[in-house]
Short mmCIF file of C-alpha atoms in Angstrom, two decimals:
data_model
loop_
_atom_site.label_atom_id
_atom_site.label_comp_id
_atom_site.label_asym_id
_atom_site.label_seq_id
_atom_site.Cartn_x
_atom_site.Cartn_y
_atom_site.Cartn_z
CA UNK D 261 0.00 0.00 0.00
CA UNK D 262 1.45 3.37 -1.02
CA UNK D 263 2.39 5.80 1.74
CA UNK D 264 0.66 9.20 1.57
CA UNK D 265 2.92 11.91 0.24
CA UNK D 266 4.44 14.13 2.91
CA UNK D 267 4.16 17.89 2.47
CA UNK D 268 7.25 19.62 1.15
CA UNK D 269 9.53 21.22 3.71
CA UNK D 270 8.66 24.71 2.43
CA UNK D 271 4.94 24.04 2.81
CA UNK D 272 5.43 22.79 6.37
CA UNK D 273 7.47 25.87 7.26
CA UNK D 274 4.80 28.13 5.79
CA UNK D 275 2.10 26.32 7.79
CA UNK D 276 4.03 26.72 11.05
CA UNK D 277 4.70 30.38 10.30
CA UNK D 278 0.97 30.93 9.75
CA UNK D 279 0.20 29.27 13.08
CA UNK D 280 2.82 31.36 14.86
CA UNK D 281 1.46 34.60 13.42
CA UNK D 282 -2.05 33.62 14.47
CA UNK D 283 -0.94 32.85 18.04
CA UNK D 284 1.20 36.01 18.16
CA UNK D 285 -1.74 38.20 17.13
CA UNK D 286 -4.14 36.56 19.58
CA UNK D 287 -1.81 36.49 22.58
CA UNK D 288 -3.16 38.56 25.50
CA UNK D 289 0.43 39.47 26.42
CA UNK D 290 1.82 42.63 24.77
CA UNK D 291 4.52 41.33 22.41
CA UNK D 292 6.77 42.82 19.74
CA UNK D 293 9.67 41.53 17.65
CA UNK D 294 12.58 43.81 16.80
CA UNK D 295 16.00 43.53 15.25
CA UNK D 296 19.11 43.72 17.43
CA UNK D 297 19.08 47.52 17.15
CA UNK D 298 15.52 47.93 18.44
CA UNK D 299 13.77 48.46 15.07
CA UNK D 300 10.28 47.00 15.42
CA UNK D 301 9.57 44.29 12.84
CA UNK D 302 6.16 43.33 14.17
CA UNK D 303 3.84 43.97 17.11
CA UNK D 304 0.66 42.29 18.24
CA UNK D 305 -2.57 44.19 19.04
CA UNK D 306 -1.95 43.97 22.80
CA UNK D 307 1.42 45.72 22.40
CA UNK D 308 0.06 48.40 20.05
CA UNK D 309 -2.85 49.12 22.38
CA UNK D 310 -0.37 50.54 24.91
CA UNK D 311 -0.20 53.54 22.54
CA UNK D 312 -3.82 53.24 21.39
CA UNK D 313 -2.57 52.39 17.88
CA UNK D 314 -2.93 49.62 15.32
CA UNK D 315 0.03 47.18 15.12
CA UNK D 316 1.03 48.34 11.65
CA UNK D 317 1.63 51.87 12.96
CA UNK D 318 4.52 50.60 15.12
CA UNK D 319 6.41 48.68 12.43
CA UNK D 320 9.59 50.43 11.39
CA UNK D 321 9.76 52.53 14.55
CA UNK D 322 12.47 52.19 17.19
CA UNK D 323 11.74 50.93 20.68
CA UNK D 324 13.79 53.76 22.22
CA UNK D 325 11.63 56.30 20.39
CA UNK D 326 8.55 54.84 22.07
CA UNK D 327 9.88 53.78 25.46
CA UNK D 328 12.19 55.63 27.86
CA UNK D 329 14.21 53.29 30.10
CA UNK D 330 14.22 54.55 33.68
CA UNK D 331 16.99 52.31 35.04
CA UNK D 332 20.42 52.89 33.50
CA UNK D 333 21.93 49.74 34.99
CA UNK D 334 19.29 47.51 33.43
CA UNK D 335 19.82 49.13 30.02
CA UNK D 336 23.61 48.74 30.24
CA UNK D 337 23.21 45.09 31.26
CA UNK D 338 21.05 44.48 28.19
CA UNK D 339 23.52 46.30 25.92
CA UNK D 340 26.42 44.21 27.26
CA UNK D 341 24.42 41.00 26.81
CA UNK D 342 23.64 41.80 23.17
CA UNK D 343 27.27 42.68 22.45
CA UNK D 344 28.47 39.37 23.93
CA UNK D 345 25.52 37.44 22.41
CA UNK D 346 24.34 36.07 25.73
CA UNK D 347 20.87 34.55 25.68
CA UNK D 348 18.58 35.18 28.63
CA UNK D 349 15.69 37.45 29.63
CA UNK D 350 16.51 41.03 30.54
CA UNK D 351 13.93 43.24 32.31
CA UNK D 352 14.08 47.01 31.81
CA UNK D 353 11.83 49.47 33.64
CA UNK D 354 10.32 51.99 31.22
CA UNK D 355 7.93 54.90 30.86
CA UNK D 356 6.06 56.21 27.82
CA UNK D 357 3.51 58.82 26.83
CA UNK D 358 -0.04 58.28 25.55
CA UNK D 359 -1.86 61.49 24.57
CA UNK D 360 0.05 63.50 27.15
CA UNK D 361 -0.45 60.99 29.98
CA UNK D 362 2.53 59.14 31.47
CA UNK D 363 2.55 55.34 31.55
CA UNK D 364 4.99 53.19 33.50
CA UNK D 365 5.88 49.53 33.31
CA UNK D 366 8.52 47.00 32.36
CA UNK D 367 9.71 45.41 29.16
CA UNK D 368 11.36 42.00 29.15
CA UNK D 369 13.78 41.57 26.26
CA UNK D 370 14.84 38.10 25.12
CA UNK D 371 17.26 37.50 22.21
CA UNK D 372 15.89 34.74 19.97
CA UNK D 373 16.91 33.38 16.58
CA UNK D 374 16.94 30.34 14.39
CA UNK D 375 20.19 28.67 13.25
CA UNK D 376 20.22 30.70 10.02
CA UNK D 377 20.37 34.06 11.82
CA UNK D 378 23.79 35.60 12.41
CA UNK D 379 22.26 38.38 14.52
CA UNK D 380 19.42 37.51 16.93
CA UNK D 381 16.01 39.06 16.86
CA UNK D 382 14.58 40.45 20.10
CA UNK D 383 11.30 39.25 21.57
CA UNK D 384 9.94 42.11 23.67
CA UNK D 385 7.06 41.80 26.13
CA UNK D 386 5.53 44.83 27.83
CA UNK D 387 3.78 44.88 31.19
CA UNK D 388 2.12 48.08 32.38
CA UNK D 389 2.13 48.89 36.08
CA UNK D 390 -1.16 49.14 37.93
CA UNK D 391 -2.08 52.75 38.50
CA UNK D 392 0.12 53.80 35.56
CA UNK D 393 -1.98 56.93 34.89
CA UNK D 394 -0.35 58.74 37.78
CA UNK D 395 0.91 62.16 36.72
CA UNK D 396 4.42 62.45 35.31
CA UNK D 397 6.90 64.03 37.71
CA UNK D 398 7.78 67.64 36.92
CA UNK D 399 10.95 68.41 34.93
CA UNK D 400 14.14 68.24 36.94
CA UNK D 401 16.31 71.32 37.01
CA UNK D 402 20.00 72.14 37.48
CA UNK D 403 19.92 71.44 41.22
CA UNK D 404 19.51 67.76 40.28
CA UNK D 405 22.71 67.92 38.22
CA UNK D 406 23.66 65.92 35.16
CA UNK D 407 24.71 62.30 35.16
CA UNK D 408 28.25 61.50 33.95
CA UNK D 409 27.11 60.45 30.47
CA UNK D 410 24.68 63.37 30.20
CA UNK D 411 27.51 65.77 31.07
CA UNK D 412 29.56 64.32 28.20
CA UNK D 413 26.74 64.13 25.66
CA UNK D 414 24.99 67.49 26.20
CA UNK D 415 27.96 69.69 25.13
CA UNK D 416 28.46 67.55 22.02
CA UNK D 417 24.79 67.95 21.12
CA UNK D 418 25.14 71.71 21.61
CA UNK D 419 28.18 71.69 19.31
CA UNK D 420 26.08 70.13 16.54
CA UNK D 421 27.73 66.70 16.52
CA UNK D 422 25.80 63.88 14.86
CA UNK D 423 24.52 60.89 16.82
CA UNK D 424 27.21 58.63 15.33
CA UNK D 425 29.98 61.13 16.12
CA UNK D 426 28.76 61.46 19.72
CA UNK D 427 28.57 57.65 20.02
CA UNK D 428 32.21 57.31 18.93
CA UNK D 429 33.32 60.07 21.30
CA UNK D 430 31.61 58.70 24.43
CA UNK D 431 31.87 54.98 23.67
CA UNK D 432 28.15 54.21 23.35
CA UNK D 433 25.92 52.94 20.57
CA UNK D 434 23.85 55.46 18.61
CA UNK D 435 20.76 54.06 20.34
CA UNK D 436 22.47 54.62 23.70
CA UNK D 437 23.14 58.26 22.78
CA UNK D 438 19.53 58.70 21.61
CA UNK D 439 18.33 57.24 24.90
CA UNK D 440 20.27 59.82 26.94
CA UNK D 441 19.19 62.70 24.66
CA UNK D 442 15.54 61.63 24.83
CA UNK D 443 15.78 61.31 28.60
CA UNK D 444 17.27 64.81 28.88
CA UNK D 445 14.51 66.23 26.67
CA UNK D 446 11.87 64.73 28.93
CA UNK D 447 13.64 65.86 32.11
CA UNK D 448 13.75 69.43 30.85
CA UNK D 449 10.30 69.35 29.26
CA UNK D 450 11.36 70.05 25.65
CA UNK D 451 10.37 68.34 22.37
CA UNK D 452 13.65 68.21 20.42
CA UNK D 453 17.40 68.85 20.34
CA UNK D 454 17.35 72.56 19.41
CA UNK D 455 14.96 73.24 22.29
CA UNK D 456 17.12 71.09 24.58
CA UNK D 457 20.20 73.21 23.80
CA UNK D 458 18.33 76.48 24.33
CA UNK D 459 16.83 75.33 27.63
CA UNK D 460 20.16 73.97 28.85
CA UNK D 461 21.68 77.45 28.41
CA UNK D 462 18.69 79.16 30.03
CA UNK D 463 18.88 76.83 33.04
CA UNK D 464 22.63 77.29 33.40
CA UNK D 465 23.56 73.71 32.54
CA UNK D 466 25.94 74.91 29.81
CA UNK D 467 28.54 77.64 30.14
CA UNK D 468 27.33 80.57 27.95
CA UNK D 469 30.90 81.94 27.61
CA UNK D 470 32.53 78.71 26.42
CA UNK D 471 33.16 77.36 22.92
CA UNK D 472 33.26 74.50 22.22
CA UNK D 473 30.30 74.07 24.56
CA UNK D 474 30.97 72.69 28.02
CA UNK D 475 28.98 72.02 31.14
CA UNK D 476 28.75 75.02 33.46
CA UNK D 477 31.32 74.81 36.21
CA UNK D 478 33.49 72.28 34.36
CA UNK D 479 37.19 73.07 34.24
CA UNK D 480 38.31 74.42 30.91
CA UNK D 481 41.63 75.48 29.39
CA UNK D 482 43.24 78.45 31.08
CA UNK D 483 42.99 81.71 29.17
CA UNK D 484 46.07 83.83 28.71
#
């Protein structure tokens, strides 16, 4: 008796992919898939609902443009893990904005790949904290000071350096630089880099008499 023909390998792979996509879309957990640099390749409806958007509106956007990590150590641990290609789950506390209201929660990032991938994809799950509609804290001002990386990055931004040039200068990735710049913008209550520079001078964070720009109070070269 003849054995029934088995489906071709390509057909089986396509069937499993279809099942995965169906489960991904129906999962009650907020999930997204990104490349190793945080570019979103796909998001399910539960993830997109955190911004009151459709999933397609998030594809092609960067995670760090949507989410602001609030724990530097967790972000550095994740960055080190990706550089060394370690595989585990890495939680990062985050905040984000939805129509002017602050949201707070945690993302868990897990590098995943199949044997054909040289660079892993990232599976990202988002959990929102209960009571996340509490008001966002007010902008922090010079009395709070600048962190070490912020004190290095802010003058370079004011000097007009590109993100890649700043990354080379301070030893971070471009995404790491963008994270610190975005965090500074939110701390000072401004929407973009030009406004950040202007506000930094107004608040006395940058020395108005120095060029190249430097943090106020930082030691500079002696003048003759």
